[in-house]
Amino acid sequence: MRLPSRTRVGVVGAGPAGLLLAALLRRAGVDCVVLESRERSYVERRQRAGVLEQSTVDALRGCGAAERLDREGLAHDGIELRWNRRAQRIDFPSLTGGRRVWVYAQTEVVKDLIAHDLTAGVPLAFGTPALAVTGADTDRPVVTYRHEGREQSLACDYVVGCDGFHGVVRTAVPASARTTYERRYPYSWLGVLADVPPSCDELIYAHSPRGFALHSLRSPTVSRLYLQVANGTDPADWSDERIWDELDARFAVEGDWRLRRGPLTQKSVLPMRGSVTEPMRHGSVFLAGDAAHIVPPTGAKGLNLAAGDVIELGRAFALRYADGTDRALAAYSDTRLRRIWRAQHFSYSLTTMLHTDPGDPDPGFGVRLQLARLDRIAASRAARAELAENYVGPATR
């Protein structure tokens, strides 16, 4: 593939954020080039979150990349909280004016967007690592990259970093020009994929004296489950039987509900942390997705925040090239940071309400505070509405 030497928007990273931005830009008639260090096969296999907010789904539909999602995605109208052998369903539509979420694996979102972007003619280069970004302070930033064994340059009007926390675009912003706020949690998640139909119609979030557990799903035949474990846990130390027994204990509830067991096909440990880098713009360089923020996965916000970033950027670039106005681009960082910090607070609140803190000097006191919050949600429609509003995300603008 021969890549152009110049483009309006250079996008580094072909995860869901970079691919969605490319789709939005192409729809608006704005030229872009997408550079991705990994090969296509690797990108399409990366396992990540699978819960999509309404605004994310609407954006995928709007750019023409949601045909398979609409056919195969699972619309969810709620979640279930469990604690003390009790269960409380949070009904999204009745509490949020009709909004819901969709369960559709990130791997499938990425496959759909890659197919869409290639069909639309977006220059999309896999196995093409960006090496450096220069000129961030100028109106002509340049991305240096390696493609087909040769070092080449891409001159841009703007560069958008969708290449993660350790990507070259974030590091192109001088350390003196950015501040990163970070919170590391004293526990991790052991995540497993199981070839067994889900034991629930909607996600289950369980508080237990033994630690947190989550029952999710990838499809009608594949379950995705998580257990709170200690930081530094080796998945090899957890046998299949031990995992199923622990899930059984943490999901325990009154009634005849039973956890279906099946062969585990994947095990991995996910550390829990939150971070936000401010500002999300430096000169002609913009940060989006994990390059700017990371949230713990408890509230299913990571992919959706990244989508929100590029939806805002897509709109701002469209205005910039339609009528020359920079107002939306100038407001990008402030606009997104307000939403990002709200999502950080929600993820922090949900995480600390449901997980056992191994460092709590008075765990009995801490647990009773958690139970009081859960009891409040069960007793108060207003409390359930607040949780639901945060979970489903903002309405599409």
Tab-separated table of C-alpha atoms in Angstrom:
chain	number	residue	atom	x	y	z
A	1	MET	CA	0.000	0.000	0.000
A	2	ARG	CA	1.268	3.453	-0.913
A	3	LEU	CA	0.381	6.011	1.760
A	4	PRO	CA	-0.040	9.723	1.050
A	5	SER	CA	2.661	12.061	2.318
A	6	ARG	CA	0.141	14.626	3.506
A	7	THR	CA	-3.324	14.555	5.073
A	8	ARG	CA	-5.594	16.783	7.076
A	9	VAL	CA	-5.892	14.502	10.130
A	10	GLY	CA	-3.302	11.891	11.027
A	11	VAL	CA	-4.796	9.220	13.314
A	12	VAL	CA	-2.363	7.063	15.276
A	13	GLY	CA	-3.929	3.845	16.556
A	14	ALA	CA	-6.545	1.561	14.979
A	15	GLY	CA	-8.478	0.562	18.035
A	16	PRO	CA	-12.194	1.372	18.165
A	17	ALA	CA	-11.517	5.091	18.808
A	18	GLY	CA	-9.175	5.605	15.864
A	19	LEU	CA	-11.321	3.526	13.524
A	20	LEU	CA	-14.531	5.293	14.529
A	21	LEU	CA	-12.880	8.695	14.110
A	22	ALA	CA	-11.751	7.701	10.608
A	23	ALA	CA	-15.306	6.648	9.734
A	24	LEU	CA	-16.734	9.925	11.020
A	25	LEU	CA	-14.123	11.994	9.189
A	26	ARG	CA	-14.666	10.154	5.910
A	27	ARG	CA	-18.426	10.685	6.256
A	28	ALA	CA	-17.776	14.426	6.716
A	29	GLY	CA	-15.432	14.541	3.721
A	30	VAL	CA	-12.309	15.170	5.817
A	31	ASP	CA	-9.160	13.383	4.624
A	32	CYS	CA	-7.320	11.206	7.161
A	33	VAL	CA	-4.730	8.445	7.397
A	34	VAL	CA	-4.743	5.774	10.136
A	35	LEU	CA	-1.461	4.212	11.296
A	36	GLU	CA	-1.468	1.074	13.469
A	37	SER	CA	1.644	-0.625	14.824
A	38	ARG	CA	0.042	-4.082	15.133
A	39	GLU	CA	-1.050	-6.404	12.355
A	40	ARG	CA	-4.737	-6.584	11.492
A	41	SER	CA	-5.140	-10.108	12.875
A	42	TYR	CA	-3.872	-8.988	16.289
A	43	VAL	CA	-6.094	-5.903	16.379
A	44	GLU	CA	-9.173	-7.966	15.583
A	45	ARG	CA	-8.424	-10.445	18.410
A	46	ARG	CA	-7.883	-8.000	21.285
A	47	GLN	CA	-10.418	-8.778	24.029
A	48	ARG	CA	-11.863	-5.720	25.740
A	49	ALA	CA	-15.149	-4.418	27.107
A	50	GLY	CA	-18.384	-5.363	25.402
A	51	VAL	CA	-21.027	-2.940	26.732
A	52	LEU	CA	-22.021	-0.093	24.397
A	53	GLU	CA	-23.919	3.021	25.447
A	54	GLN	CA	-26.761	4.385	23.340
A	55	SER	CA	-24.620	7.271	22.044
A	56	THR	CA	-21.895	4.848	20.906
A	57	VAL	CA	-24.421	2.683	19.075
A	58	ASP	CA	-25.983	5.762	17.483
A	59	ALA	CA	-22.558	6.897	16.228
A	60	LEU	CA	-21.857	3.479	14.698
A	61	ARG	CA	-25.242	3.537	13.013
A	62	GLY	CA	-24.717	7.086	11.814
A	63	CYS	CA	-21.513	6.247	9.971
A	64	GLY	CA	-22.901	3.021	8.512
A	65	ALA	CA	-20.960	0.504	10.603
A	66	ALA	CA	-23.747	-1.047	12.698
A	67	GLU	CA	-25.434	-3.524	10.376
A	68	ARG	CA	-24.049	-6.578	12.170
A	69	LEU	CA	-24.438	-4.965	15.588
A	70	ASP	CA	-28.138	-4.431	14.910
A	71	ARG	CA	-28.444	-8.035	13.803
A	72	GLU	CA	-26.341	-9.758	16.467
A	73	GLY	CA	-25.958	-7.301	19.364
A	74	LEU	CA	-27.918	-7.947	22.540
A	75	ALA	CA	-29.975	-5.011	23.815
A	76	HIS	CA	-30.013	-4.878	27.624
A	77	ASP	CA	-32.576	-2.977	29.636
A	78	GLY	CA	-30.953	-3.369	33.031
A	79	ILE	CA	-28.408	-4.903	35.388
A	80	GLU	CA	-28.782	-6.825	38.634
A	81	LEU	CA	-27.020	-6.042	41.914
A	82	ARG	CA	-26.516	-8.819	44.463
A	83	TRP	CA	-25.499	-8.646	48.110
A	84	ASN	CA	-26.362	-10.571	51.285
A	85	ARG	CA	-28.150	-13.186	49.124
A	86	ARG	CA	-30.464	-10.396	47.881
A	87	ALA	CA	-31.002	-9.195	44.318
A	88	GLN	CA	-32.091	-5.818	42.998
A	89	ARG	CA	-32.703	-5.166	39.308
A	90	ILE	CA	-31.966	-1.702	37.889
A	91	ASP	CA	-34.432	-1.090	35.061
A	92	PHE	CA	-32.788	1.312	32.623
A	93	PRO	CA	-35.655	2.410	30.330
A	94	SER	CA	-38.054	3.275	33.154
A	95	LEU	CA	-35.356	5.229	35.010
A	96	THR	CA	-33.655	7.025	32.088
A	97	GLY	CA	-36.419	7.954	29.675
A	98	GLY	CA	-36.032	4.862	27.532
A	99	ARG	CA	-32.244	4.515	27.202
A	100	ARG	CA	-30.533	1.130	27.298
A	101	VAL	CA	-27.150	-0.481	26.555
A	102	TRP	CA	-25.974	-3.145	24.107
A	103	VAL	CA	-23.727	-6.134	24.696
A	104	TYR	CA	-21.508	-6.521	21.639
A	105	ALA	CA	-17.857	-7.512	21.950
A	106	GLN	CA	-15.219	-4.880	21.199
A	107	THR	CA	-13.531	-7.373	18.874
A	108	GLU	CA	-16.678	-7.312	16.744
A	109	VAL	CA	-16.885	-3.501	16.807
A	110	VAL	CA	-13.294	-3.364	15.580
A	111	LYS	CA	-13.929	-5.903	12.798
A	112	ASP	CA	-16.974	-3.951	11.637
A	113	LEU	CA	-15.135	-0.631	11.629
A	114	ILE	CA	-12.105	-2.046	9.797
A	115	ALA	CA	-14.348	-3.471	7.085
A	116	HIS	CA	-16.257	-0.192	6.868
A	117	ASP	CA	-13.165	2.015	6.707
A	118	LEU	CA	-11.427	-0.103	4.074
A	119	THR	CA	-14.568	-0.177	1.942
A	120	ALA	CA	-14.867	3.597	2.303
A	121	GLY	CA	-11.303	4.020	1.054
A	122	VAL	CA	-9.677	5.208	4.282
A	123	PRO	CA	-5.873	4.753	4.107
A	124	LEU	CA	-5.529	2.238	6.947
A	125	ALA	CA	-2.024	0.860	7.465
A	126	PHE	CA	-1.470	-2.097	9.806
A	127	GLY	CA	1.994	-3.160	10.909
A	128	THR	CA	3.005	0.475	10.581
A	129	PRO	CA	4.359	1.836	13.883
A	130	ALA	CA	4.460	5.563	14.453
A	131	LEU	CA	7.959	6.421	15.631
A	132	ALA	CA	7.603	10.078	16.592
A	133	VAL	CA	5.419	13.149	16.327
A	134	THR	CA	7.170	16.469	15.795
A	135	GLY	CA	5.876	19.995	15.457
A	136	ALA	CA	3.056	19.647	17.981
A	137	ASP	CA	3.375	23.370	18.706
A	138	THR	CA	3.054	24.287	15.025
A	139	ASP	CA	0.258	24.153	12.463
A	140	ARG	CA	2.174	21.466	10.510
A	141	PRO	CA	2.835	18.487	12.784
A	142	VAL	CA	4.593	15.507	11.224
A	143	VAL	CA	4.247	11.819	12.090
A	144	THR	CA	7.321	9.726	11.336
A	145	TYR	CA	6.495	6.050	10.853
A	146	ARG	CA	7.904	2.784	9.500
A	147	HIS	CA	6.043	1.208	6.610
A	148	GLU	CA	7.133	-1.768	4.508
A	149	GLY	CA	10.642	-1.538	5.929
A	150	ARG	CA	11.151	2.169	5.223
A	151	GLU	CA	10.957	5.199	7.486
A	152	GLN	CA	8.503	7.724	6.071
A	153	SER	CA	6.783	10.956	7.089
A	154	LEU	CA	3.161	12.092	7.140
A	155	ALA	CA	2.554	15.856	7.230
A	156	CYS	CA	-0.761	16.761	8.871
A	157	ASP	CA	-2.908	19.697	9.840
A	158	TYR	CA	-3.703	17.842	13.066
A	159	VAL	CA	-2.638	14.605	14.777
A	160	VAL	CA	-4.951	12.557	16.991
A	161	GLY	CA	-3.437	10.039	19.393
A	162	CYS	CA	-5.637	6.957	19.788
A	163	ASP	CA	-2.588	4.818	20.566
A	164	GLY	CA	-2.966	4.360	24.310
A	165	PHE	CA	-1.293	5.501	27.506
A	166	HIS	CA	2.196	4.482	26.341
A	167	GLY	CA	1.765	5.640	22.755
A	168	VAL	CA	4.056	8.032	20.931
A	169	VAL	CA	1.431	10.768	20.566
A	170	ARG	CA	0.928	11.207	24.291
A	171	THR	CA	4.672	11.374	24.839
A	172	ALA	CA	4.944	13.966	22.052
A	173	VAL	CA	3.213	16.383	24.399
A	174	PRO	CA	5.948	17.865	26.633
A	175	ALA	CA	5.757	16.626	30.227
A	176	SER	CA	5.670	20.262	31.348
A	177	ALA	CA	2.497	20.803	29.299
A	178	ARG	CA	0.421	17.954	30.765
A	179	THR	CA	-0.629	16.692	34.162
A	180	THR	CA	-1.708	13.109	34.808
A	181	TYR	CA	-3.913	12.273	37.785
A	182	GLU	CA	-3.894	8.606	38.736
A	183	ARG	CA	-5.543	6.196	41.171
A	184	ARG	CA	-4.412	2.576	41.523
A	185	TYR	CA	-6.788	0.156	43.196
A	186	PRO	CA	-5.570	-2.505	45.654
A	187	TYR	CA	-7.097	-5.407	43.707
A	188	SER	CA	-7.398	-6.839	40.197
A	189	TRP	CA	-9.913	-8.809	38.145
A	190	LEU	CA	-9.430	-12.404	37.074
A	191	GLY	CA	-11.426	-12.596	33.841
A	192	VAL	CA	-12.476	-15.813	32.117
A	193	LEU	CA	-14.294	-16.745	28.933
A	194	ALA	CA	-16.470	-19.853	29.145
A	195	ASP	CA	-18.069	-21.899	26.380
A	196	VAL	CA	-21.409	-22.069	28.150
A	197	PRO	CA	-24.665	-20.138	27.687
A	198	PRO	CA	-24.963	-17.269	30.177
A	199	SER	CA	-26.748	-17.978	33.444
A	200	CYS	CA	-28.468	-14.594	33.274
A	201	ASP	CA	-30.268	-12.374	30.775
A	202	GLU	CA	-28.509	-9.236	32.058
A	203	LEU	CA	-25.211	-8.458	33.787
A	204	ILE	CA	-24.924	-9.353	37.488
A	205	TYR	CA	-22.732	-7.245	39.803
A	206	ALA	CA	-22.186	-9.077	43.096
A	207	HIS	CA	-20.885	-7.773	46.433
A	208	SER	CA	-19.615	-10.536	48.696
A	209	PRO	CA	-17.448	-10.839	51.829
A	210	ARG	CA	-15.222	-12.994	49.599
A	211	GLY	CA	-14.832	-10.202	47.040
A	212	PHE	CA	-16.566	-8.826	43.967
A	213	ALA	CA	-17.859	-10.919	41.047
A	214	LEU	CA	-19.377	-9.999	37.688
A	215	HIS	CA	-21.377	-12.182	35.322
A	216	SER	CA	-21.347	-10.818	31.779
A	217	LEU	CA	-21.638	-12.410	28.348
A	218	ARG	CA	-20.232	-12.230	24.850
A	219	SER	CA	-23.031	-14.016	22.995
A	220	PRO	CA	-25.956	-16.365	23.688
A	221	THR	CA	-23.431	-19.223	23.877
A	222	VAL	CA	-20.362	-17.603	25.506
A	223	SER	CA	-20.152	-16.274	29.072
A	224	ARG	CA	-17.686	-13.684	30.365
A	225	LEU	CA	-17.066	-13.744	34.129
A	226	TYR	CA	-14.822	-11.877	36.540
A	227	LEU	CA	-13.556	-12.360	40.089
A	228	GLN	CA	-11.838	-9.838	42.353
A	229	VAL	CA	-8.346	-11.141	43.144
A	230	ALA	CA	-5.192	-9.804	44.742
A	231	ASN	CA	-2.827	-7.682	42.682
A	232	GLY	CA	-0.077	-9.813	41.180
A	233	THR	CA	-2.282	-12.908	40.891
A	234	ASP	CA	-1.088	-15.540	38.416
A	235	PRO	CA	-4.074	-16.979	36.478
A	236	ALA	CA	-2.306	-20.337	36.417
A	237	ASP	CA	-2.856	-20.578	40.187
A	238	TRP	CA	-6.608	-20.740	39.621
A	239	SER	CA	-7.925	-24.084	38.381
A	240	ASP	CA	-11.202	-24.179	36.475
A	241	GLU	CA	-12.924	-25.887	39.396
A	242	ARG	CA	-11.651	-23.291	41.861
A	243	ILE	CA	-12.926	-20.468	39.652
A	244	TRP	CA	-16.402	-21.967	39.288
A	245	ASP	CA	-16.635	-22.710	43.019
A	246	GLU	CA	-15.657	-19.144	43.881
A	247	LEU	CA	-18.129	-17.687	41.388
A	248	ASP	CA	-20.856	-19.891	42.871
A	249	ALA	CA	-20.099	-18.608	46.368
A	250	ARG	CA	-20.019	-14.934	45.390
A	251	PHE	CA	-23.198	-15.015	43.276
A	252	ALA	CA	-25.196	-16.859	45.964
A	253	VAL	CA	-28.792	-15.600	46.153
A	254	GLU	CA	-32.076	-16.795	47.606
A	255	GLY	CA	-34.195	-18.760	45.152
A	256	ASP	CA	-33.545	-21.368	42.496
A	257	TRP	CA	-30.969	-19.485	40.367
A	258	ARG	CA	-28.015	-21.665	39.359
A	259	LEU	CA	-24.679	-20.832	37.750
A	260	ARG	CA	-24.066	-22.823	34.564
A	261	ARG	CA	-20.588	-24.309	34.266
A	262	GLY	CA	-18.595	-25.096	31.163
A	263	PRO	CA	-15.072	-25.240	29.730
A	264	LEU	CA	-12.948	-22.126	30.284
A	265	THR	CA	-11.198	-20.994	27.108
A	266	GLN	CA	-9.313	-17.954	28.379
A	267	LYS	CA	-7.970	-16.610	31.685
A	268	SER	CA	-6.310	-13.240	32.289
A	269	VAL	CA	-5.740	-10.779	35.116
A	270	LEU	CA	-6.672	-7.124	34.703
A	271	PRO	CA	-5.197	-4.557	37.133
A	272	MET	CA	-7.604	-1.834	38.225
A	273	ARG	CA	-6.625	1.802	37.843
A	274	GLY	CA	-7.921	5.178	36.819
A	275	SER	CA	-6.036	8.027	35.193
A	276	VAL	CA	-6.762	11.319	33.453
A	277	THR	CA	-4.287	13.444	31.514
A	278	GLU	CA	-5.038	17.156	31.217
A	279	PRO	CA	-5.331	18.939	28.876
A	280	MET	CA	-6.311	16.656	26.005
A	281	ARG	CA	-4.907	19.050	23.407
A	282	HIS	CA	-1.481	20.558	22.871
A	283	GLY	CA	-1.180	22.758	19.814
A	284	SER	CA	-2.127	20.638	16.807
A	285	VAL	CA	-2.075	17.365	18.758
A	286	PHE	CA	-5.171	15.832	20.376
A	287	LEU	CA	-5.456	12.877	22.751
A	288	ALA	CA	-8.393	10.470	22.753
A	289	GLY	CA	-9.292	7.226	24.498
A	290	ASP	CA	-6.653	5.513	26.626
A	291	ALA	CA	-4.067	8.084	25.548
A	292	ALA	CA	-5.975	10.565	27.696
A	293	HIS	CA	-7.867	8.530	30.284
A	294	ILE	CA	-8.295	5.062	31.767
A	295	VAL	CA	-11.164	4.003	34.023
A	296	PRO	CA	-11.634	0.817	36.035
A	297	PRO	CA	-13.885	-1.528	34.068
A	298	THR	CA	-16.604	-1.755	36.729
A	299	GLY	CA	-18.896	0.793	35.078
A	300	ALA	CA	-18.205	-0.206	31.432
A	301	LYS	CA	-17.028	3.306	30.563
A	302	GLY	CA	-13.663	2.841	28.813
A	303	LEU	CA	-14.787	2.134	25.243
A	304	ASN	CA	-17.715	4.523	25.532
A	305	LEU	CA	-15.580	7.416	26.770
A	306	ALA	CA	-13.185	6.821	23.880
A	307	ALA	CA	-16.108	6.835	21.464
A	308	GLY	CA	-17.364	10.064	23.021
A	309	ASP	CA	-13.946	11.664	22.489
A	310	VAL	CA	-13.850	10.920	18.782
A	311	ILE	CA	-17.514	11.753	18.252
A	312	GLU	CA	-16.707	15.214	19.626
A	313	LEU	CA	-13.531	15.442	17.545
A	314	GLY	CA	-15.311	14.281	14.401
A	315	ARG	CA	-17.897	17.014	14.847
A	316	ALA	CA	-15.224	19.618	15.574
A	317	PHE	CA	-13.091	18.710	12.542
A	318	ALA	CA	-16.168	18.723	10.303
A	319	LEU	CA	-16.936	22.291	11.433
A	320	ARG	CA	-13.307	23.314	11.023
A	321	TYR	CA	-13.181	22.232	7.391
A	322	ALA	CA	-16.749	23.268	6.538
A	323	ASP	CA	-16.645	26.892	7.688
A	324	GLY	CA	-13.159	27.434	9.138
A	325	THR	CA	-14.300	27.822	12.736
A	326	ASP	CA	-12.012	26.496	15.471
A	327	ARG	CA	-14.427	26.985	18.373
A	328	ALA	CA	-15.337	23.321	18.773
A	329	LEU	CA	-11.714	22.221	18.494
A	330	ALA	CA	-10.678	24.834	21.054
A	331	ALA	CA	-13.374	23.597	23.446
A	332	TYR	CA	-12.621	19.884	22.942
A	333	SER	CA	-10.464	19.314	26.015
A	334	ASP	CA	-12.712	21.186	28.460
A	335	THR	CA	-15.856	19.624	26.992
A	336	ARG	CA	-14.568	16.082	27.253
A	337	LEU	CA	-12.872	16.448	30.639
A	338	ARG	CA	-16.178	17.386	32.260
A	339	ARG	CA	-17.701	14.144	31.017
A	340	ILE	CA	-14.582	12.078	31.767
A	341	TRP	CA	-14.396	13.159	35.402
A	342	ARG	CA	-18.082	12.364	35.880
A	343	ALA	CA	-17.425	8.893	34.488
A	344	GLN	CA	-14.339	8.504	36.692
A	345	HIS	CA	-16.437	9.360	39.735
A	346	PHE	CA	-19.132	6.866	38.763
A	347	SER	CA	-16.584	4.094	38.135
A	348	TYR	CA	-14.836	4.870	41.421
A	349	SER	CA	-18.137	4.894	43.321
A	350	LEU	CA	-19.358	1.617	41.838
A	351	THR	CA	-15.957	-0.024	42.303
A	352	THR	CA	-15.582	0.945	45.961
A	353	MET	CA	-19.194	-0.023	46.718
A	354	LEU	CA	-18.761	-3.569	45.423
A	355	HIS	CA	-15.146	-4.592	46.098
A	356	THR	CA	-13.559	-5.766	49.324
A	357	ASP	CA	-10.660	-3.482	50.302
A	358	PRO	CA	-7.749	-5.631	51.553
A	359	GLY	CA	-6.086	-2.580	53.088
A	360	ASP	CA	-9.073	-1.336	55.104
A	361	PRO	CA	-7.897	-0.977	58.747
A	362	ASP	CA	-11.474	-1.537	59.932
A	363	PRO	CA	-13.098	-3.809	57.323
A	364	GLY	CA	-16.250	-4.278	59.358
A	365	PHE	CA	-16.954	-0.550	59.230
A	366	GLY	CA	-16.179	-0.370	55.510
A	367	VAL	CA	-18.409	-3.317	54.644
A	368	ARG	CA	-21.325	-1.846	56.540
A	369	LEU	CA	-20.951	1.397	54.618
A	370	GLN	CA	-21.102	-0.606	51.381
A	371	LEU	CA	-24.208	-2.471	52.514
A	372	ALA	CA	-25.862	0.802	53.506
A	373	ARG	CA	-25.285	2.161	49.993
A	374	LEU	CA	-26.701	-0.996	48.416
A	375	ASP	CA	-29.721	-0.945	50.731
A	376	ARG	CA	-30.287	2.703	49.765
A	377	ILE	CA	-30.353	1.749	46.070
A	378	ALA	CA	-32.908	-0.973	46.791
A	379	ALA	CA	-35.111	1.388	48.801
A	380	SER	CA	-34.935	4.547	46.686
A	381	ARG	CA	-36.077	5.047	43.109
A	382	ALA	CA	-33.989	8.230	43.003
A	383	ALA	CA	-30.855	6.266	43.932
A	384	ARG	CA	-31.610	3.657	41.274
A	385	ALA	CA	-32.212	6.399	38.719
A	386	GLU	CA	-28.858	8.008	39.489
A	387	LEU	CA	-27.071	4.684	39.009
A	388	ALA	CA	-28.987	3.980	35.799
A	389	GLU	CA	-28.335	7.456	34.333
A	390	ASN	CA	-24.621	7.059	34.943
A	391	TYR	CA	-24.514	3.517	33.576
A	392	VAL	CA	-26.329	4.128	30.284
A	393	GLY	CA	-24.410	7.364	29.659
A	394	PRO	CA	-25.545	10.678	28.209
A	395	ALA	CA	-28.278	10.936	25.622
A	396	THR	CA	-27.135	11.391	22.046
A	397	ARG	CA	-26.850	15.062	21.189
